[in-house]
mmCIF file of C-alpha atoms in Angstrom:
data_model
loop_
_atom_site.group_PDB
_atom_site.id
_atom_site.type_symbol
_atom_site.label_atom_id
_atom_site.label_comp_id
_atom_site.label_asym_id
_atom_site.label_seq_id
_atom_site.Cartn_x
_atom_site.Cartn_y
_atom_site.Cartn_z
ATOM 1 C CA MET A 1 -71.464 -64.593 48.324
ATOM 2 C CA SER A 2 -71.618 -64.265 44.524
ATOM 3 C CA VAL A 3 -70.344 -61.034 43.061
ATOM 4 C CA ALA A 4 -70.780 -59.237 39.741
ATOM 5 C CA VAL A 5 -67.653 -59.026 37.557
ATOM 6 C CA THR A 6 -67.321 -55.985 35.305
ATOM 7 C CA ILE A 7 -64.580 -55.885 32.675
ATOM 8 C CA GLU A 8 -64.029 -52.367 31.318
ATOM 9 C CA THR A 9 -62.136 -51.714 28.045
ATOM 10 C CA ILE A 10 -59.240 -54.041 28.816
ATOM 11 C CA GLU A 11 -56.126 -53.759 26.645
ATOM 12 C CA LYS A 12 -53.235 -56.208 26.965
ATOM 13 C CA ARG A 13 -50.121 -56.601 24.797
ATOM 14 C CA PHE A 14 -47.326 -59.158 24.976
ATOM 15 C CA ASP A 15 -44.294 -57.545 23.300
ATOM 16 C CA ASN A 16 -45.880 -56.329 20.044
ATOM 17 C CA PHE A 17 -48.783 -58.801 20.063
ATOM 18 C CA PRO A 18 -52.191 -57.334 21.013
ATOM 19 C CA ALA A 19 -53.733 -60.141 23.107
ATOM 20 C CA LEU A 20 -56.824 -58.134 24.134
ATOM 21 C CA ARG A 21 -58.172 -55.074 22.352
ATOM 22 C CA GLY A 22 -60.754 -52.990 24.180
ATOM 23 C CA VAL A 23 -62.610 -55.905 25.795
ATOM 24 C CA SER A 24 -65.680 -55.082 27.918
ATOM 25 C CA LEU A 25 -68.002 -57.615 29.529
ATOM 26 C CA ASP A 26 -70.582 -57.522 32.359
ATOM 27 C CA ILE A 27 -71.051 -60.771 34.305
ATOM 28 C CA GLN A 28 -73.986 -60.959 36.713
ATOM 29 C CA PRO A 29 -73.710 -62.410 40.258
ATOM 30 C CA GLY A 30 -74.177 -66.193 40.106
ATOM 31 C CA GLU A 31 -73.938 -66.302 36.312
ATOM 32 C CA LEU A 32 -72.058 -69.056 34.429
ATOM 33 C CA VAL A 33 -70.264 -67.455 31.459
ATOM 34 C CA ALA A 34 -68.137 -69.222 28.853
ATOM 35 C CA LEU A 35 -65.237 -67.504 27.104
ATOM 36 C CA LEU A 36 -65.152 -69.271 23.751
ATOM 37 C CA GLY A 37 -62.812 -68.824 20.818
ATOM 38 C CA PRO A 38 -60.009 -70.345 18.763
ATOM 39 C CA SER A 39 -56.420 -70.605 20.026
ATOM 40 C CA GLY A 40 -54.840 -67.175 20.373
ATOM 41 C CA SER A 41 -58.164 -65.325 20.609
ATOM 42 C CA GLY A 42 -57.360 -63.951 24.094
ATOM 43 C CA LYS A 43 -59.723 -66.013 26.252
ATOM 44 C CA THR A 44 -57.115 -67.423 28.682
ATOM 45 C CA THR A 45 -55.418 -64.004 28.942
ATOM 46 C CA LEU A 46 -58.775 -62.505 29.936
ATOM 47 C CA LEU A 47 -59.307 -65.237 32.550
ATOM 48 C CA ARG A 48 -55.829 -64.631 34.005
ATOM 49 C CA LEU A 49 -56.550 -60.885 34.185
ATOM 50 C CA ILE A 50 -59.739 -61.553 36.172
ATOM 51 C CA ALA A 51 -57.685 -63.795 38.487
ATOM 52 C CA GLY A 52 -54.952 -61.182 38.938
ATOM 53 C CA LEU A 53 -52.297 -63.413 37.362
ATOM 54 C CA GLU A 54 -51.775 -60.810 34.615
ATOM 55 C CA GLU A 55 -51.974 -57.027 34.722
ATOM 56 C CA ALA A 56 -53.875 -55.019 32.103
ATOM 57 C CA ASP A 57 -52.084 -52.280 30.155
ATOM 58 C CA CYS A 58 -55.318 -50.314 30.125
ATOM 59 C CA GLY A 59 -58.835 -50.755 31.544
ATOM 60 C CA ARG A 60 -59.911 -52.425 34.770
ATOM 61 C CA VAL A 61 -61.772 -55.353 36.348
ATOM 62 C CA LEU A 62 -64.360 -54.716 39.083
ATOM 63 C CA PHE A 63 -65.732 -57.194 41.609
ATOM 64 C CA GLY A 64 -69.011 -55.531 42.549
ATOM 65 C CA GLU A 65 -67.990 -51.888 43.053
ATOM 66 C CA THR A 66 -64.384 -52.739 43.993
ATOM 67 C CA ASP A 67 -61.548 -52.079 41.542
ATOM 68 C CA THR A 68 -59.446 -55.268 41.700
ATOM 69 C CA ARG A 69 -56.260 -53.243 41.161
ATOM 70 C CA ASN A 70 -56.673 -52.323 44.834
ATOM 71 C CA LEU A 71 -56.908 -55.977 45.943
ATOM 72 C CA SER A 72 -54.096 -58.424 46.653
ATOM 73 C CA LEU A 73 -54.316 -61.883 45.068
ATOM 74 C CA ARG A 74 -55.463 -63.278 48.423
ATOM 75 C CA ASP A 75 -58.157 -60.611 48.853
ATOM 76 C CA ARG A 76 -59.636 -61.316 45.428
ATOM 77 C CA ARG A 77 -60.808 -64.713 46.783
ATOM 78 C CA ILE A 78 -60.567 -66.498 43.426
ATOM 79 C CA GLY A 79 -61.120 -70.224 42.991
ATOM 80 C CA PHE A 80 -59.041 -71.314 39.979
ATOM 81 C CA VAL A 81 -59.252 -74.728 38.273
ATOM 82 C CA PHE A 82 -56.619 -75.578 35.667
ATOM 83 C CA GLN A 83 -56.805 -78.040 32.770
ATOM 84 C CA GLN A 84 -54.093 -80.270 34.227
ATOM 85 C CA TYR A 85 -55.640 -80.382 37.737
ATOM 86 C CA ALA A 86 -52.475 -78.964 39.407
ATOM 87 C CA LEU A 87 -52.969 -81.203 42.463
ATOM 88 C CA PHE A 88 -50.085 -81.729 44.862
ATOM 89 C CA LYS A 89 -48.891 -85.301 44.204
ATOM 90 C CA THR A 90 -47.435 -85.788 47.679
ATOM 91 C CA MET A 91 -50.669 -84.757 49.427
ATOM 92 C CA ASN A 92 -53.746 -86.935 49.752
ATOM 93 C CA VAL A 93 -57.201 -85.741 48.646
ATOM 94 C CA ALA A 94 -58.122 -84.222 52.022
ATOM 95 C CA GLU A 95 -54.794 -82.328 52.238
ATOM 96 C CA ASN A 96 -55.203 -81.032 48.669
ATOM 97 C CA ILE A 97 -58.731 -79.752 49.316
ATOM 98 C CA GLY A 98 -57.822 -78.186 52.657
ATOM 99 C CA PHE A 99 -54.591 -76.593 51.410
ATOM 100 C CA GLY A 100 -56.036 -73.115 50.790
ATOM 101 C CA LEU A 101 -57.662 -73.048 54.220
ATOM 102 C CA LYS A 102 -54.493 -74.148 56.037
ATOM 103 C CA SER A 103 -52.474 -71.508 54.141
ATOM 104 C CA ARG A 104 -54.505 -68.607 55.518
ATOM 105 C CA PRO A 105 -52.994 -66.226 58.120
ATOM 106 C CA ARG A 106 -53.447 -67.664 61.612
ATOM 107 C CA HIS A 107 -56.262 -65.259 62.626
ATOM 108 C CA GLU A 108 -58.319 -66.275 59.520
ATOM 109 C CA ARG A 109 -57.520 -69.987 59.602
ATOM 110 C CA PRO A 110 -60.360 -72.363 60.573
ATOM 111 C CA GLY A 111 -59.658 -74.990 63.256
ATOM 112 C CA ARG A 112 -58.555 -78.521 62.347
ATOM 113 C CA ASP A 113 -62.014 -80.017 63.014
ATOM 114 C CA GLU A 114 -63.738 -77.348 60.932
ATOM 115 C CA ILE A 115 -61.339 -77.973 58.019
ATOM 116 C CA ARG A 116 -61.975 -81.711 58.276
ATOM 117 C CA LYS A 117 -65.748 -81.117 58.220
ATOM 118 C CA ARG A 118 -65.524 -78.755 55.241
ATOM 119 C CA VAL A 119 -63.390 -81.248 53.302
ATOM 120 C CA GLY A 120 -65.968 -83.983 54.005
ATOM 121 C CA ASP A 121 -68.842 -81.704 52.917
ATOM 122 C CA LEU A 122 -67.020 -80.778 49.710
ATOM 123 C CA LEU A 123 -66.273 -84.407 48.864
ATOM 124 C CA ASP A 124 -69.993 -85.114 49.226
ATOM 125 C CA LEU A 125 -70.759 -82.093 47.032
ATOM 126 C CA VAL A 126 -68.436 -83.304 44.234
ATOM 127 C CA GLN A 127 -69.741 -86.867 44.669
ATOM 128 C CA LEU A 128 -66.466 -88.397 45.917
ATOM 129 C CA PRO A 129 -67.267 -89.326 49.532
ATOM 130 C CA GLY A 130 -64.769 -91.521 51.372
ATOM 131 C CA LEU A 131 -61.741 -90.718 49.141
ATOM 132 C CA GLU A 132 -59.983 -88.450 51.679
ATOM 133 C CA LYS A 133 -56.944 -90.715 52.068
ATOM 134 C CA ARG A 134 -56.309 -91.415 48.387
ATOM 135 C CA TYR A 135 -53.487 -89.750 46.475
ATOM 136 C CA PRO A 136 -53.896 -88.118 43.028
ATOM 137 C CA SER A 137 -52.100 -91.060 41.356
ATOM 138 C CA GLN A 138 -54.850 -93.374 42.669
ATOM 139 C CA LEU A 139 -57.655 -91.354 41.021
ATOM 140 C CA SER A 140 -59.046 -91.256 37.476
ATOM 141 C CA GLY A 141 -58.781 -88.043 35.457
ATOM 142 C CA GLY A 142 -62.427 -87.191 36.105
ATOM 143 C CA GLN A 143 -61.987 -87.747 39.856
ATOM 144 C CA ARG A 144 -58.862 -85.570 39.921
ATOM 145 C CA GLN A 145 -60.714 -82.732 38.220
ATOM 146 C CA ARG A 146 -63.514 -82.987 40.805
ATOM 147 C CA VAL A 147 -60.924 -82.813 43.610
ATOM 148 C CA ALA A 148 -59.402 -79.736 41.927
ATOM 149 C CA LEU A 149 -62.853 -78.156 41.854
ATOM 150 C CA ALA A 150 -63.468 -79.039 45.520
ATOM 151 C CA ARG A 151 -60.122 -77.400 46.398
ATOM 152 C CA ALA A 152 -61.162 -74.239 44.511
ATOM 153 C CA LEU A 153 -64.519 -74.180 46.339
ATOM 154 C CA ALA A 154 -62.940 -74.759 49.782
ATOM 155 C CA ILE A 155 -61.815 -71.139 50.145
ATOM 156 C CA GLU A 156 -65.417 -69.966 49.547
ATOM 157 C CA PRO A 157 -64.435 -67.984 46.471
ATOM 158 C CA ARG A 158 -66.277 -64.887 45.303
ATOM 159 C CA VAL A 159 -65.511 -65.877 41.703
ATOM 160 C CA LEU A 160 -64.776 -69.341 40.278
ATOM 161 C CA LEU A 161 -62.514 -69.496 37.201
ATOM 162 C CA LEU A 162 -61.993 -72.632 35.094
ATOM 163 C CA ASP A 163 -59.379 -72.821 32.330
ATOM 164 C CA GLU A 164 -60.268 -75.608 29.856
ATOM 165 C CA PRO A 165 -61.326 -77.714 32.869
ATOM 166 C CA PHE A 166 -62.162 -80.847 30.870
ATOM 167 C CA GLY A 167 -59.581 -80.482 28.094
ATOM 168 C CA ALA A 168 -57.399 -83.384 29.259
ATOM 169 C CA LEU A 169 -60.283 -85.877 29.568
ATOM 170 C CA ASP A 170 -61.770 -88.286 27.052
ATOM 171 C CA ALA A 171 -65.098 -87.496 25.347
ATOM 172 C CA LYS A 172 -67.359 -89.668 27.524
ATOM 173 C CA VAL A 173 -65.916 -88.351 30.826
ATOM 174 C CA ARG A 174 -66.100 -84.769 29.508
ATOM 175 C CA LYS A 175 -69.785 -85.151 28.729
ATOM 176 C CA ASP A 176 -70.537 -86.639 32.158
ATOM 177 C CA LEU A 177 -68.591 -83.889 33.950
ATOM 178 C CA ARG A 178 -70.300 -81.142 31.937
ATOM 179 C CA ALA A 179 -73.730 -82.252 33.153
ATOM 180 C CA TRP A 180 -72.360 -82.606 36.681
ATOM 181 C CA LEU A 181 -70.782 -79.114 36.671
ATOM 182 C CA ARG A 182 -74.032 -77.533 35.466
ATOM 183 C CA GLU A 183 -75.890 -79.258 38.305
ATOM 184 C CA LEU A 184 -73.196 -78.262 40.830
ATOM 185 C CA HIS A 185 -73.375 -74.634 39.711
ATOM 186 C CA GLY A 186 -77.137 -74.724 40.203
ATOM 187 C CA ARG A 187 -76.545 -75.767 43.829
ATOM 188 C CA THR A 188 -73.635 -73.468 44.730
ATOM 189 C CA GLY A 189 -74.488 -70.408 42.614
ATOM 190 C CA HIS A 190 -70.934 -69.059 42.309
ATOM 191 C CA THR A 191 -70.186 -66.416 39.702
ATOM 192 C CA THR A 192 -68.296 -68.676 37.290
ATOM 193 C CA VAL A 193 -66.219 -67.957 34.189
ATOM 194 C CA PHE A 194 -64.795 -70.826 32.172
ATOM 195 C CA VAL A 195 -62.570 -70.912 29.106
ATOM 196 C CA THR A 196 -63.094 -73.459 26.355
ATOM 197 C CA HIS A 197 -62.444 -73.870 22.644
ATOM 198 C CA ASP A 198 -65.166 -76.569 22.525
ATOM 199 C CA GLN A 199 -68.336 -75.022 21.074
ATOM 200 C CA GLU A 200 -70.592 -77.861 22.248
ATOM 201 C CA GLU A 201 -69.285 -77.506 25.801
ATOM 202 C CA ALA A 202 -69.887 -73.745 25.874
ATOM 203 C CA LEU A 203 -73.377 -73.937 24.367
ATOM 204 C CA GLU A 204 -74.449 -76.751 26.697
ATOM 205 C CA LEU A 205 -73.066 -75.336 29.951
ATOM 206 C CA ALA A 206 -73.165 -71.560 29.936
ATOM 207 C CA ASP A 207 -75.923 -69.090 30.782
ATOM 208 C CA ARG A 208 -74.188 -66.799 28.277
ATOM 209 C CA VAL A 209 -71.324 -67.247 25.850
ATOM 210 C CA ALA A 210 -68.746 -64.537 25.023
ATOM 211 C CA ILE A 211 -67.054 -65.349 21.709
ATOM 212 C CA LEU A 212 -63.563 -63.926 21.243
ATOM 213 C CA ASN A 213 -61.627 -63.533 18.011
ATOM 214 C CA GLU A 214 -58.222 -61.854 17.637
ATOM 215 C CA GLY A 215 -58.424 -60.171 21.036
ATOM 216 C CA ARG A 216 -61.950 -58.778 20.655
ATOM 217 C CA ILE A 217 -65.383 -59.980 21.781
ATOM 218 C CA GLU A 218 -67.452 -60.529 18.622
ATOM 219 C CA GLN A 219 -70.730 -61.430 20.344
ATOM 220 C CA VAL A 220 -72.170 -62.122 23.797
ATOM 221 C CA GLY A 221 -75.452 -63.929 24.269
ATOM 222 C CA SER A 222 -77.293 -67.093 25.230
ATOM 223 C CA ALA A 223 -76.530 -70.325 23.359
ATOM 224 C CA ASP A 224 -79.643 -69.766 21.215
ATOM 225 C CA ASP A 225 -78.696 -66.138 20.491
ATOM 226 C CA VAL A 226 -75.192 -66.853 19.226
ATOM 227 C CA TYR A 227 -76.104 -70.030 17.327
ATOM 228 C CA ASP A 228 -79.357 -68.910 15.692
ATOM 229 C CA HIS A 229 -78.564 -65.193 15.308
ATOM 230 C CA PRO A 230 -74.794 -64.916 14.740
ATOM 231 C CA ALA A 231 -73.592 -61.318 14.590
ATOM 232 C CA THR A 232 -70.694 -61.904 12.164
ATOM 233 C CA PRO A 233 -69.559 -64.371 9.479
ATOM 234 C CA PHE A 234 -66.780 -65.526 11.852
ATOM 235 C CA ILE A 235 -69.351 -66.667 14.434
ATOM 236 C CA CYS A 236 -71.369 -68.445 11.721
ATOM 237 C CA GLU A 237 -68.303 -70.431 10.678
ATOM 238 C CA PHE A 238 -66.919 -70.979 14.187
ATOM 239 C CA LEU A 239 -70.121 -72.312 15.772
ATOM 240 C CA GLY A 240 -70.844 -75.625 14.100
ATOM 241 C CA GLU A 241 -70.795 -76.615 10.470
ATOM 242 C CA VAL A 242 -72.168 -74.264 7.855
ATOM 243 C CA ASN A 243 -72.485 -73.976 4.079
ATOM 244 C CA LYS A 244 -71.560 -70.681 2.404
ATOM 245 C CA LEU A 245 -73.166 -69.485 -0.833
ATOM 246 C CA PRO A 246 -72.212 -66.312 -2.700
ATOM 247 C CA VAL A 247 -75.495 -64.571 -3.541
ATOM 248 C CA LYS A 248 -76.835 -61.300 -4.845
ATOM 249 C CA VAL A 249 -79.675 -59.569 -3.018
ATOM 250 C CA VAL A 250 -82.328 -57.904 -5.163
ATOM 251 C CA GLY A 251 -85.368 -56.552 -3.351
ATOM 252 C CA SER A 252 -86.560 -59.174 -0.849
ATOM 253 C CA GLN A 253 -84.827 -62.120 -2.555
ATOM 254 C CA ALA A 254 -81.335 -63.635 -2.607
ATOM 255 C CA PHE A 255 -80.154 -65.012 -5.961
ATOM 256 C CA PHE A 256 -77.520 -67.695 -6.529
ATOM 257 C CA GLY A 257 -76.495 -67.023 -10.110
ATOM 258 C CA ASP A 258 -79.792 -66.221 -11.836
ATOM 259 C CA ARG A 259 -81.846 -68.469 -9.546
ATOM 260 C CA PRO A 260 -83.731 -67.106 -6.490
ATOM 261 C CA VAL A 261 -82.898 -69.313 -3.466
ATOM 262 C CA LEU A 262 -84.283 -67.383 -0.480
ATOM 263 C CA GLY A 263 -87.201 -64.963 -0.244
ATOM 264 C CA GLY A 264 -88.915 -62.816 2.336
ATOM 265 C CA LEU A 265 -85.774 -60.865 3.231
ATOM 266 C CA SER A 266 -86.307 -57.785 5.365
ATOM 267 C CA GLN A 267 -82.769 -56.433 4.973
ATOM 268 C CA ASN A 268 -82.552 -53.231 2.999
ATOM 269 C CA GLN A 269 -79.182 -54.152 1.559
ATOM 270 C CA GLY A 270 -78.859 -54.847 -2.132
ATOM 271 C CA GLY A 271 -75.904 -56.305 -3.986
ATOM 272 C CA PRO A 272 -73.393 -59.085 -3.303
ATOM 273 C CA ALA A 273 -73.671 -61.014 -0.041
ATOM 274 C CA SER A 274 -72.721 -64.311 1.596
ATOM 275 C CA LEU A 275 -75.529 -66.634 2.636
ATOM 276 C CA TYR A 276 -74.654 -69.055 5.474
ATOM 277 C CA VAL A 277 -76.879 -72.144 5.791
ATOM 278 C CA ARG A 278 -76.452 -74.936 8.349
ATOM 279 C CA PRO A 279 -76.783 -78.560 7.087
ATOM 280 C CA GLN A 280 -79.995 -79.050 9.098
ATOM 281 C CA HIS A 281 -81.601 -76.071 7.324
ATOM 282 C CA LEU A 282 -81.433 -77.631 3.841
ATOM 283 C CA ARG A 283 -84.395 -79.784 2.791
ATOM 284 C CA ILE A 284 -84.766 -82.139 -0.162
ATOM 285 C CA VAL A 285 -87.955 -81.095 -1.958
ATOM 286 C CA ASP A 286 -89.919 -81.537 -5.153
ATOM 287 C CA GLU A 287 -89.837 -78.601 -7.562
ATOM 288 C CA THR A 288 -90.578 -75.330 -5.744
ATOM 289 C CA PRO A 289 -89.967 -71.737 -6.880
ATOM 290 C CA LEU A 290 -86.887 -71.392 -4.632
ATOM 291 C CA ALA A 291 -85.316 -74.837 -5.164
ATOM 292 C CA LEU A 292 -81.605 -75.283 -5.834
ATOM 293 C CA PRO A 293 -80.729 -78.255 -8.090
ATOM 294 C CA GLY A 294 -77.752 -80.491 -7.301
ATOM 295 C CA THR A 295 -76.312 -84.003 -7.511
ATOM 296 C CA VAL A 296 -75.685 -86.308 -4.537
ATOM 297 C CA GLU A 297 -71.973 -87.209 -4.590
ATOM 298 C CA HIS A 298 -71.433 -88.811 -1.201
ATOM 299 C CA LEU A 299 -73.406 -90.183 1.780
ATOM 300 C CA ARG A 300 -72.029 -90.620 5.293
ATOM 301 C CA ARG A 301 -73.022 -90.834 8.923
ATOM 302 C CA ASN A 302 -72.344 -87.862 11.195
ATOM 303 C CA GLY A 303 -73.138 -89.159 14.707
ATOM 304 C CA PRO A 304 -76.876 -89.889 14.823
ATOM 305 C CA ILE A 305 -77.482 -87.974 11.558
ATOM 306 C CA ARG A 306 -77.083 -89.226 8.000
ATOM 307 C CA ARG A 307 -75.571 -86.609 5.752
ATOM 308 C CA ALA A 308 -75.381 -86.069 2.002
ATOM 309 C CA GLU A 309 -72.735 -84.093 0.127
ATOM 310 C CA VAL A 310 -74.391 -82.377 -2.813
ATOM 311 C CA ALA A 311 -72.588 -80.826 -5.780
ATOM 312 C CA VAL A 312 -74.217 -77.659 -7.102
ATOM 313 C CA GLU A 313 -73.211 -76.133 -10.420
ATOM 314 C CA GLY A 314 -71.300 -72.896 -9.887
ATOM 315 C CA LEU A 315 -70.247 -73.800 -6.332
ATOM 316 C CA LYS A 316 -66.719 -75.130 -5.706
ATOM 317 C CA LYS A 317 -67.514 -76.781 -2.380
ATOM 318 C CA ARG A 318 -70.220 -79.425 -1.985
ATOM 319 C CA LEU A 319 -73.193 -78.546 0.179
ATOM 320 C CA GLU A 320 -73.568 -80.567 3.387
ATOM 321 C CA VAL A 321 -77.190 -81.649 3.876
ATOM 322 C CA ASP A 322 -78.618 -83.411 6.951
ATOM 323 C CA LEU A 323 -81.148 -86.093 5.978
ATOM 324 C CA ALA A 324 -84.166 -85.966 8.242
ATOM 325 C CA SER A 325 -85.834 -89.156 7.013
ATOM 326 C CA GLN A 326 -84.554 -92.744 6.998
ATOM 327 C CA VAL A 327 -84.797 -92.818 3.191
ATOM 328 C CA ALA A 328 -81.626 -91.427 1.710
ATOM 329 C CA PRO A 329 -81.217 -90.415 -1.935
ATOM 330 C CA ALA A 330 -78.865 -92.539 -4.051
ATOM 331 C CA ILE A 331 -75.365 -91.424 -4.965
ATOM 332 C CA GLY A 332 -75.570 -89.799 -8.390
ATOM 333 C CA GLU A 333 -79.222 -88.852 -7.923
ATOM 334 C CA ARG A 334 -80.352 -85.394 -9.037
ATOM 335 C CA ILE A 335 -82.212 -83.608 -6.232
ATOM 336 C CA ARG A 336 -83.580 -80.173 -5.395
ATOM 337 C CA LEU A 337 -82.810 -78.345 -2.153
ATOM 338 C CA ARG A 338 -84.792 -75.678 -0.342
ATOM 339 C CA ILE A 339 -83.177 -73.349 2.191
ATOM 340 C CA ALA A 340 -85.339 -73.268 5.323
ATOM 341 C CA HIS A 341 -83.219 -70.703 7.171
ATOM 342 C CA GLY A 342 -80.043 -68.778 6.472
ATOM 343 C CA ASN A 343 -77.916 -65.896 7.770
ATOM 344 C CA LEU A 344 -77.054 -63.179 5.287
ATOM 345 C CA PHE A 345 -74.036 -60.872 5.470
ATOM 346 C CA ALA A 346 -73.049 -58.212 2.959
ATOM 347 C CA ALA A 347 -69.947 -59.190 0.992
ATOM 348 C CA ALA A 348 -66.830 -57.623 2.484
#
């Protein structure tokens, strides 16, 4: 049932605004892919192009070997889930889920008993058994989104598309539904593409993440690939918190001012560069050859982690440092930091 989706050099403009610029992406059958990026990066436009709700100015979308330009909206067999559920308020849960089946041409339409059975099976699948007779107004936000997903699955889609599916829900419900959706995908195996601006959501849920910026895909890879080996400074800064140090590369070392702060570099680039270091990759140490001295100016809690803000001479912005141990330094204390891991990019 699952189908590969191939996006070939898609261009799309709205008036004079280039929404997508030469976007290509291969999605494998049964794969769960996140389109991640800031507002205006082109992710929802790309989703709507896959669905057939927008037309590309240039390029094409294939389902398997079939060019979707030759398919009607109905023949694409897309299951689409919107952020705001888009359930029919005057229909109960069973009628909402069965709507796509009842709307089919008569020769393709299942019988009433078959529709009733499929609705019951889908309610079991989305863990809402026995709610057939309820109306959307009688459901919680999380329940409504599950009904919307059941409705999308009812037509046995070849491709499932989700546009910010959990965006309207509170943090706790979002987290619960993320785990549930991952489990559901494991059972149903639909080729699934979902749009989100929430990095944590994309990294937790997706087999692969495609990161868009200003209408282009900057990097595609697994959560580990994009987080640990970012291809560009934009991805470094977009995915989680990061410290940025201006450095100069000489031989196999990076220097901050006249002090070496990172060694063992294999890059052959010399000269000015930006060194990106995540808070968890800074360690408080005793004197070592590559230590960076600073002063603790602030301590705070960041979820389960305690964090220090450290002022370093010659750096305008304080460094954010995750504290691994229960013993925190005192405010005003002079400390030394070692960089355990960083990403280096030549200065633009």
